[in-house]
Amino acid sequence: MTSQMMVDLVPVDEEVLEDLLALAVAEAQPGEVMPPTSGESATEPRTTWTGPRKGAFREYHRRCRVNLSTPVPEVTWAIKARGRIVGAARLALVDGDPEGREVGLWLGESYRGQGISGEVAYWAIAAAQTMGARRLVARTTPSNPMARRSLERIGFELVDSGDVLVGTMSLP
């Protein structure tokens, strides 16, 4: 018997941001949880947390806060389960297309494989629809079998282009 986990998405205010950063440093690599910092290549492994990377992590999430007066192209939320911050989720415009959104998420290592990503994906579908999106895109590495299974289970059509696995879902 499996029980459904209660998952909430919360805005990344300053307090939540520090909890999220602490989780990222303890249970994830920079390359898993944030885009490259200024001067870094997207293909660079980025496995070590440095002062500049921690600062870039904070600035990234500050830039991606929900802002009702000025729309932002990418919005992030912290994922909370069992009363703890366990990761982050995001929705971003896809190539400037107002009908497309890319969903992304990361979880601390100790929270992976517990069904949280599936719960977040269903939330992302609903949120993207309220934003007027007609399609949802997700990307991962082909070497991540857990992410592949999760995307397939949710209903994404997957295409493996060698270095990236792209999932696409049409929205009603």
mmCIF file with all atom_site columns, C-alpha atoms in Angstrom:
data_model
loop_
_atom_site.group_PDB
_atom_site.id
_atom_site.type_symbol
_atom_site.label_atom_id
_atom_site.label_alt_id
_atom_site.label_comp_id
_atom_site.label_asym_id
_atom_site.label_entity_id
_atom_site.label_seq_id
_atom_site.pdbx_PDB_ins_code
_atom_site.Cartn_x
_atom_site.Cartn_y
_atom_site.Cartn_z
_atom_site.occupancy
_atom_site.B_iso_or_equiv
_atom_site.pdbx_formal_charge
_atom_site.auth_seq_id
_atom_site.auth_comp_id
_atom_site.auth_asym_id
_atom_site.auth_atom_id
_atom_site.pdbx_PDB_model_num
ATOM 1   C CA . MET A 1 1   ? 0.000  0.000  0.000   1.00 0.00 ? 1   MET A CA 1
ATOM 2   C CA . THR A 1 2   ? 1.436  3.391  -0.969  1.00 0.00 ? 2   THR A CA 1
ATOM 3   C CA . SER A 1 3   ? 0.398  6.641  0.584   1.00 0.00 ? 3   SER A CA 1
ATOM 4   C CA . GLN A 1 4   ? 0.242  9.849  -1.375  1.00 0.00 ? 4   GLN A CA 1
ATOM 5   C CA . MET A 1 5   ? 2.701  12.436 -0.117  1.00 0.00 ? 5   MET A CA 1
ATOM 6   C CA . MET A 1 6   ? 1.504  15.968 0.518   1.00 0.00 ? 6   MET A CA 1
ATOM 7   C CA . VAL A 1 7   ? 3.646  18.274 -1.576  1.00 0.00 ? 7   VAL A CA 1
ATOM 8   C CA . ASP A 1 8   ? 3.420  22.065 -1.486  1.00 0.00 ? 8   ASP A CA 1
ATOM 9   C CA . LEU A 1 9   ? 5.114  24.649 -3.659  1.00 0.00 ? 9   LEU A CA 1
ATOM 10  C CA . VAL A 1 10  ? 6.069  27.794 -1.802  1.00 0.00 ? 10  VAL A CA 1
ATOM 11  C CA . PRO A 1 11  ? 7.463  31.147 -2.952  1.00 0.00 ? 11  PRO A CA 1
ATOM 12  C CA . VAL A 1 12  ? 11.221 31.515 -2.541  1.00 0.00 ? 12  VAL A CA 1
ATOM 13  C CA . ASP A 1 13  ? 11.432 34.398 -0.083  1.00 0.00 ? 13  ASP A CA 1
ATOM 14  C CA . GLU A 1 14  ? 14.725 35.115 1.713   1.00 0.00 ? 14  GLU A CA 1
ATOM 15  C CA . GLU A 1 15  ? 14.148 32.592 4.529   1.00 0.00 ? 15  GLU A CA 1
ATOM 16  C CA . VAL A 1 16  ? 13.114 29.832 2.145   1.00 0.00 ? 16  VAL A CA 1
ATOM 17  C CA . LEU A 1 17  ? 16.027 30.739 -0.135  1.00 0.00 ? 17  LEU A CA 1
ATOM 18  C CA . GLU A 1 18  ? 18.554 30.061 2.633   1.00 0.00 ? 18  GLU A CA 1
ATOM 19  C CA . ASP A 1 19  ? 16.895 26.708 3.441   1.00 0.00 ? 19  ASP A CA 1
ATOM 20  C CA . LEU A 1 20  ? 16.925 25.824 -0.269  1.00 0.00 ? 20  LEU A CA 1
ATOM 21  C CA . LEU A 1 21  ? 20.609 26.744 -0.607  1.00 0.00 ? 21  LEU A CA 1
ATOM 22  C CA . ALA A 1 22  ? 21.507 24.692 2.486   1.00 0.00 ? 22  ALA A CA 1
ATOM 23  C CA . LEU A 1 23  ? 19.738 21.678 0.957   1.00 0.00 ? 23  LEU A CA 1
ATOM 24  C CA . ALA A 1 24  ? 21.438 22.194 -2.404  1.00 0.00 ? 24  ALA A CA 1
ATOM 25  C CA . VAL A 1 25  ? 24.899 22.396 -0.832  1.00 0.00 ? 25  VAL A CA 1
ATOM 26  C CA . ALA A 1 26  ? 24.255 19.304 1.332   1.00 0.00 ? 26  ALA A CA 1
ATOM 27  C CA . GLU A 1 27  ? 22.490 17.097 -1.217  1.00 0.00 ? 27  GLU A CA 1
ATOM 28  C CA . ALA A 1 28  ? 23.073 18.233 -4.810  1.00 0.00 ? 28  ALA A CA 1
ATOM 29  C CA . GLN A 1 29  ? 25.739 19.476 -7.176  1.00 0.00 ? 29  GLN A CA 1
ATOM 30  C CA . PRO A 1 30  ? 25.613 23.006 -8.612  1.00 0.00 ? 30  PRO A CA 1
ATOM 31  C CA . GLY A 1 31  ? 25.193 21.616 -12.145 1.00 0.00 ? 31  GLY A CA 1
ATOM 32  C CA . GLU A 1 32  ? 22.014 19.811 -11.064 1.00 0.00 ? 32  GLU A CA 1
ATOM 33  C CA . VAL A 1 33  ? 20.276 22.789 -9.497  1.00 0.00 ? 33  VAL A CA 1
ATOM 34  C CA . MET A 1 34  ? 21.188 25.990 -11.356 1.00 0.00 ? 34  MET A CA 1
ATOM 35  C CA . PRO A 1 35  ? 22.316 27.330 -14.707 1.00 0.00 ? 35  PRO A CA 1
ATOM 36  C CA . PRO A 1 36  ? 26.017 28.040 -15.247 1.00 0.00 ? 36  PRO A CA 1
ATOM 37  C CA . THR A 1 37  ? 27.355 31.179 -13.579 1.00 0.00 ? 37  THR A CA 1
ATOM 38  C CA . SER A 1 38  ? 28.903 33.980 -15.595 1.00 0.00 ? 38  SER A CA 1
ATOM 39  C CA . GLY A 1 39  ? 31.933 32.648 -17.420 1.00 0.00 ? 39  GLY A CA 1
ATOM 40  C CA . GLU A 1 40  ? 31.065 28.960 -16.908 1.00 0.00 ? 40  GLU A CA 1
ATOM 41  C CA . SER A 1 41  ? 30.343 26.621 -19.775 1.00 0.00 ? 41  SER A CA 1
ATOM 42  C CA . ALA A 1 42  ? 27.091 24.651 -19.784 1.00 0.00 ? 42  ALA A CA 1
ATOM 43  C CA . THR A 1 43  ? 29.192 21.536 -20.455 1.00 0.00 ? 43  THR A CA 1
ATOM 44  C CA . GLU A 1 44  ? 31.491 22.124 -17.461 1.00 0.00 ? 44  GLU A CA 1
ATOM 45  C CA . PRO A 1 45  ? 30.754 19.508 -14.745 1.00 0.00 ? 45  PRO A CA 1
ATOM 46  C CA . ARG A 1 46  ? 30.183 22.071 -11.927 1.00 0.00 ? 46  ARG A CA 1
ATOM 47  C CA . THR A 1 47  ? 30.423 19.626 -9.020  1.00 0.00 ? 47  THR A CA 1
ATOM 48  C CA . THR A 1 48  ? 31.790 21.906 -6.276  1.00 0.00 ? 48  THR A CA 1
ATOM 49  C CA . TRP A 1 49  ? 29.964 24.601 -4.328  1.00 0.00 ? 49  TRP A CA 1
ATOM 50  C CA . THR A 1 50  ? 32.025 27.809 -4.204  1.00 0.00 ? 50  THR A CA 1
ATOM 51  C CA . GLY A 1 51  ? 31.202 31.233 -2.758  1.00 0.00 ? 51  GLY A CA 1
ATOM 52  C CA . PRO A 1 52  ? 30.451 32.656 -6.229  1.00 0.00 ? 52  PRO A CA 1
ATOM 53  C CA . ARG A 1 53  ? 28.199 29.704 -7.075  1.00 0.00 ? 53  ARG A CA 1
ATOM 54  C CA . LYS A 1 54  ? 26.262 30.127 -3.810  1.00 0.00 ? 54  LYS A CA 1
ATOM 55  C CA . GLY A 1 55  ? 25.831 33.832 -4.642  1.00 0.00 ? 55  GLY A CA 1
ATOM 56  C CA . ALA A 1 56  ? 24.699 32.971 -8.171  1.00 0.00 ? 56  ALA A CA 1
ATOM 57  C CA . PHE A 1 57  ? 22.202 30.442 -6.754  1.00 0.00 ? 57  PHE A CA 1
ATOM 58  C CA . ARG A 1 58  ? 20.681 33.170 -4.566  1.00 0.00 ? 58  ARG A CA 1
ATOM 59  C CA . GLU A 1 59  ? 20.547 35.688 -7.421  1.00 0.00 ? 59  GLU A CA 1
ATOM 60  C CA . TYR A 1 60  ? 18.988 33.149 -9.793  1.00 0.00 ? 60  TYR A CA 1
ATOM 61  C CA . HIS A 1 61  ? 16.094 32.483 -7.407  1.00 0.00 ? 61  HIS A CA 1
ATOM 62  C CA . ARG A 1 62  ? 15.648 36.189 -6.615  1.00 0.00 ? 62  ARG A CA 1
ATOM 63  C CA . ARG A 1 63  ? 15.398 36.900 -10.357 1.00 0.00 ? 63  ARG A CA 1
ATOM 64  C CA . CYS A 1 64  ? 12.806 34.150 -10.764 1.00 0.00 ? 64  CYS A CA 1
ATOM 65  C CA . ARG A 1 65  ? 10.345 35.259 -8.100  1.00 0.00 ? 65  ARG A CA 1
ATOM 66  C CA . VAL A 1 66  ? 6.702  35.651 -9.061  1.00 0.00 ? 66  VAL A CA 1
ATOM 67  C CA . ASN A 1 67  ? 6.188  39.301 -9.866  1.00 0.00 ? 67  ASN A CA 1
ATOM 68  C CA . LEU A 1 68  ? 2.687  40.471 -10.700 1.00 0.00 ? 68  LEU A CA 1
ATOM 69  C CA . SER A 1 69  ? 3.760  43.945 -11.858 1.00 0.00 ? 69  SER A CA 1
ATOM 70  C CA . THR A 1 70  ? 6.551  42.777 -14.181 1.00 0.00 ? 70  THR A CA 1
ATOM 71  C CA . PRO A 1 71  ? 6.211  39.299 -15.697 1.00 0.00 ? 71  PRO A CA 1
ATOM 72  C CA . VAL A 1 72  ? 9.395  37.234 -15.584 1.00 0.00 ? 72  VAL A CA 1
ATOM 73  C CA . PRO A 1 73  ? 10.308 34.597 -18.201 1.00 0.00 ? 73  PRO A CA 1
ATOM 74  C CA . GLU A 1 74  ? 11.079 32.013 -15.521 1.00 0.00 ? 74  GLU A CA 1
ATOM 75  C CA . VAL A 1 75  ? 9.523  31.425 -12.104 1.00 0.00 ? 75  VAL A CA 1
ATOM 76  C CA . THR A 1 76  ? 10.828 29.172 -9.323  1.00 0.00 ? 76  THR A CA 1
ATOM 77  C CA . TRP A 1 77  ? 9.213  27.733 -6.219  1.00 0.00 ? 77  TRP A CA 1
ATOM 78  C CA . ALA A 1 78  ? 10.582 25.668 -3.363  1.00 0.00 ? 78  ALA A CA 1
ATOM 79  C CA . ILE A 1 79  ? 9.128  22.190 -2.961  1.00 0.00 ? 79  ILE A CA 1
ATOM 80  C CA . LYS A 1 80  ? 8.010  21.348 0.554   1.00 0.00 ? 80  LYS A CA 1
ATOM 81  C CA . ALA A 1 81  ? 7.158  17.818 1.707   1.00 0.00 ? 81  ALA A CA 1
ATOM 82  C CA . ARG A 1 82  ? 6.656  16.563 5.248   1.00 0.00 ? 82  ARG A CA 1
ATOM 83  C CA . GLY A 1 83  ? 7.178  20.134 6.460   1.00 0.00 ? 83  GLY A CA 1
ATOM 84  C CA . ARG A 1 84  ? 10.678 20.426 4.950   1.00 0.00 ? 84  ARG A CA 1
ATOM 85  C CA . ILE A 1 85  ? 12.160 22.071 1.886   1.00 0.00 ? 85  ILE A CA 1
ATOM 86  C CA . VAL A 1 86  ? 13.129 19.139 -0.365  1.00 0.00 ? 86  VAL A CA 1
ATOM 87  C CA . GLY A 1 87  ? 13.958 20.816 -3.689  1.00 0.00 ? 87  GLY A CA 1
ATOM 88  C CA . ALA A 1 88  ? 12.827 23.393 -6.230  1.00 0.00 ? 88  ALA A CA 1
ATOM 89  C CA . ALA A 1 89  ? 10.598 23.569 -9.285  1.00 0.00 ? 89  ALA A CA 1
ATOM 90  C CA . ARG A 1 90  ? 10.479 26.028 -12.149 1.00 0.00 ? 90  ARG A CA 1
ATOM 91  C CA . LEU A 1 91  ? 8.421  27.001 -15.170 1.00 0.00 ? 91  LEU A CA 1
ATOM 92  C CA . ALA A 1 92  ? 10.072 28.959 -17.973 1.00 0.00 ? 92  ALA A CA 1
ATOM 93  C CA . LEU A 1 93  ? 9.130  30.198 -21.408 1.00 0.00 ? 93  LEU A CA 1
ATOM 94  C CA . VAL A 1 94  ? 10.388 27.882 -24.143 1.00 0.00 ? 94  VAL A CA 1
ATOM 95  C CA . ASP A 1 95  ? 12.291 29.805 -26.828 1.00 0.00 ? 95  ASP A CA 1
ATOM 96  C CA . GLY A 1 96  ? 10.130 32.885 -26.168 1.00 0.00 ? 96  GLY A CA 1
ATOM 97  C CA . ASP A 1 97  ? 6.992  30.961 -27.204 1.00 0.00 ? 97  ASP A CA 1
ATOM 98  C CA . PRO A 1 98  ? 4.057  32.120 -25.027 1.00 0.00 ? 98  PRO A CA 1
ATOM 99  C CA . GLU A 1 99  ? 2.330  28.767 -25.616 1.00 0.00 ? 99  GLU A CA 1
ATOM 100 C CA . GLY A 1 100 ? 5.262  26.679 -24.373 1.00 0.00 ? 100 GLY A CA 1
ATOM 101 C CA . ARG A 1 101 ? 6.649  26.207 -20.875 1.00 0.00 ? 101 ARG A CA 1
ATOM 102 C CA . GLU A 1 102 ? 9.611  24.198 -19.740 1.00 0.00 ? 102 GLU A CA 1
ATOM 103 C CA . VAL A 1 103 ? 9.233  22.481 -16.396 1.00 0.00 ? 103 VAL A CA 1
ATOM 104 C CA . GLY A 1 104 ? 12.263 21.690 -14.331 1.00 0.00 ? 104 GLY A CA 1
ATOM 105 C CA . LEU A 1 105 ? 12.814 20.366 -10.862 1.00 0.00 ? 105 LEU A CA 1
ATOM 106 C CA . TRP A 1 106 ? 15.501 19.063 -8.606  1.00 0.00 ? 106 TRP A CA 1
ATOM 107 C CA . LEU A 1 107 ? 15.292 17.236 -5.329  1.00 0.00 ? 107 LEU A CA 1
ATOM 108 C CA . GLY A 1 108 ? 17.823 16.721 -2.581  1.00 0.00 ? 108 GLY A CA 1
ATOM 109 C CA . GLU A 1 109 ? 19.367 13.280 -2.924  1.00 0.00 ? 109 GLU A CA 1
ATOM 110 C CA . SER A 1 110 ? 17.626 11.887 0.187   1.00 0.00 ? 110 SER A CA 1
ATOM 111 C CA . TYR A 1 111 ? 14.214 12.844 -1.237  1.00 0.00 ? 111 TYR A CA 1
ATOM 112 C CA . ARG A 1 112 ? 14.574 11.228 -4.666  1.00 0.00 ? 112 ARG A CA 1
ATOM 113 C CA . GLY A 1 113 ? 12.561 8.157  -5.597  1.00 0.00 ? 113 GLY A CA 1
ATOM 114 C CA . GLN A 1 114 ? 9.663  8.959  -3.237  1.00 0.00 ? 114 GLN A CA 1
ATOM 115 C CA . GLY A 1 115 ? 7.089  10.096 -5.806  1.00 0.00 ? 115 GLY A CA 1
ATOM 116 C CA . ILE A 1 116 ? 7.643  13.808 -5.199  1.00 0.00 ? 116 ILE A CA 1
ATOM 117 C CA . SER A 1 117 ? 8.604  14.573 -8.806  1.00 0.00 ? 117 SER A CA 1
ATOM 118 C CA . GLY A 1 118 ? 5.340  13.077 -10.058 1.00 0.00 ? 118 GLY A CA 1
ATOM 119 C CA . GLU A 1 119 ? 3.328  15.240 -7.668  1.00 0.00 ? 119 GLU A CA 1
ATOM 120 C CA . VAL A 1 120 ? 5.243  18.341 -8.788  1.00 0.00 ? 120 VAL A CA 1
ATOM 121 C CA . ALA A 1 121 ? 4.732  17.475 -12.467 1.00 0.00 ? 121 ALA A CA 1
ATOM 122 C CA . TYR A 1 122 ? 0.960  17.391 -12.058 1.00 0.00 ? 122 TYR A CA 1
ATOM 123 C CA . TRP A 1 123 ? 1.131  20.787 -10.371 1.00 0.00 ? 123 TRP A CA 1
ATOM 124 C CA . ALA A 1 124 ? 3.314  22.094 -13.243 1.00 0.00 ? 124 ALA A CA 1
ATOM 125 C CA . ILE A 1 125 ? 0.785  20.960 -15.825 1.00 0.00 ? 125 ILE A CA 1
ATOM 126 C CA . ALA A 1 126 ? -2.008 22.864 -14.063 1.00 0.00 ? 126 ALA A CA 1
ATOM 127 C CA . ALA A 1 127 ? 0.151  25.972 -13.532 1.00 0.00 ? 127 ALA A CA 1
ATOM 128 C CA . ALA A 1 128 ? 1.297  26.006 -17.174 1.00 0.00 ? 128 ALA A CA 1
ATOM 129 C CA . GLN A 1 129 ? -2.321 25.776 -18.322 1.00 0.00 ? 129 GLN A CA 1
ATOM 130 C CA . THR A 1 130 ? -3.274 28.795 -16.188 1.00 0.00 ? 130 THR A CA 1
ATOM 131 C CA . MET A 1 131 ? -0.428 30.671 -17.916 1.00 0.00 ? 131 MET A CA 1
ATOM 132 C CA . GLY A 1 132 ? -1.940 29.915 -21.329 1.00 0.00 ? 132 GLY A CA 1
ATOM 133 C CA . ALA A 1 133 ? 0.581  27.248 -22.316 1.00 0.00 ? 133 ALA A CA 1
ATOM 134 C CA . ARG A 1 134 ? -0.411 24.645 -24.890 1.00 0.00 ? 134 ARG A CA 1
ATOM 135 C CA . ARG A 1 135 ? 2.680  22.470 -24.481 1.00 0.00 ? 135 ARG A CA 1
ATOM 136 C CA . LEU A 1 136 ? 5.024  21.492 -21.694 1.00 0.00 ? 136 LEU A CA 1
ATOM 137 C CA . VAL A 1 137 ? 8.683  20.550 -22.186 1.00 0.00 ? 137 VAL A CA 1
ATOM 138 C CA . ALA A 1 138 ? 11.047 18.761 -19.783 1.00 0.00 ? 138 ALA A CA 1
ATOM 139 C CA . ARG A 1 139 ? 14.745 18.023 -20.276 1.00 0.00 ? 139 ARG A CA 1
ATOM 140 C CA . THR A 1 140 ? 17.078 15.625 -18.504 1.00 0.00 ? 140 THR A CA 1
ATOM 141 C CA . THR A 1 141 ? 20.166 13.595 -19.213 1.00 0.00 ? 141 THR A CA 1
ATOM 142 C CA . PRO A 1 142 ? 19.657 10.234 -20.942 1.00 0.00 ? 142 PRO A CA 1
ATOM 143 C CA . SER A 1 143 ? 21.737 8.638  -18.153 1.00 0.00 ? 143 SER A CA 1
ATOM 144 C CA . ASN A 1 144 ? 19.059 9.450  -15.538 1.00 0.00 ? 144 ASN A CA 1
ATOM 145 C CA . PRO A 1 145 ? 16.742 6.395  -15.546 1.00 0.00 ? 145 PRO A CA 1
ATOM 146 C CA . MET A 1 146 ? 14.632 7.679  -12.626 1.00 0.00 ? 146 MET A CA 1
ATOM 147 C CA . ALA A 1 147 ? 13.810 10.915 -14.494 1.00 0.00 ? 147 ALA A CA 1
ATOM 148 C CA . ARG A 1 148 ? 13.079 8.989  -17.698 1.00 0.00 ? 148 ARG A CA 1
ATOM 149 C CA . ARG A 1 149 ? 10.596 6.698  -15.923 1.00 0.00 ? 149 ARG A CA 1
ATOM 150 C CA . SER A 1 150 ? 8.950  9.631  -14.184 1.00 0.00 ? 150 SER A CA 1
ATOM 151 C CA . LEU A 1 151 ? 8.491  11.577 -17.435 1.00 0.00 ? 151 LEU A CA 1
ATOM 152 C CA . GLU A 1 152 ? 7.105  8.507  -19.219 1.00 0.00 ? 152 GLU A CA 1
ATOM 153 C CA . ARG A 1 153 ? 4.702  7.751  -16.351 1.00 0.00 ? 153 ARG A CA 1
ATOM 154 C CA . ILE A 1 154 ? 3.348  11.321 -16.430 1.00 0.00 ? 154 ILE A CA 1
ATOM 155 C CA . GLY A 1 155 ? 2.746  11.159 -20.172 1.00 0.00 ? 155 GLY A CA 1
ATOM 156 C CA . PHE A 1 156 ? 5.644  13.018 -21.816 1.00 0.00 ? 156 PHE A CA 1
ATOM 157 C CA . GLU A 1 157 ? 6.688  11.845 -25.286 1.00 0.00 ? 157 GLU A CA 1
ATOM 158 C CA . LEU A 1 158 ? 10.476 11.401 -25.090 1.00 0.00 ? 158 LEU A CA 1
ATOM 159 C CA . VAL A 1 159 ? 13.144 12.008 -27.722 1.00 0.00 ? 159 VAL A CA 1
ATOM 160 C CA . ASP A 1 160 ? 16.768 11.095 -26.989 1.00 0.00 ? 160 ASP A CA 1
ATOM 161 C CA . SER A 1 161 ? 19.130 13.372 -28.911 1.00 0.00 ? 161 SER A CA 1
ATOM 162 C CA . GLY A 1 162 ? 22.300 11.834 -27.468 1.00 0.00 ? 162 GLY A CA 1
ATOM 163 C CA . ASP A 1 163 ? 23.309 14.339 -24.787 1.00 0.00 ? 163 ASP A CA 1
ATOM 164 C CA . VAL A 1 164 ? 19.822 15.399 -23.714 1.00 0.00 ? 164 VAL A CA 1
ATOM 165 C CA . LEU A 1 165 ? 16.488 13.640 -23.307 1.00 0.00 ? 165 LEU A CA 1
ATOM 166 C CA . VAL A 1 166 ? 13.597 15.949 -24.220 1.00 0.00 ? 166 VAL A CA 1
ATOM 167 C CA . GLY A 1 167 ? 10.039 15.232 -23.170 1.00 0.00 ? 167 GLY A CA 1
ATOM 168 C CA . THR A 1 168 ? 7.079  17.048 -24.710 1.00 0.00 ? 168 THR A CA 1
ATOM 169 C CA . MET A 1 169 ? 3.437  17.029 -23.679 1.00 0.00 ? 169 MET A CA 1
ATOM 170 C CA . SER A 1 170 ? 0.522  18.748 -25.410 1.00 0.00 ? 170 SER A CA 1
ATOM 171 C CA . LEU A 1 171 ? -1.834 20.527 -23.048 1.00 0.00 ? 171 LEU A CA 1
ATOM 172 C CA . PRO A 1 172 ? -5.598 20.898 -23.621 1.00 0.00 ? 172 PRO A CA 1
#
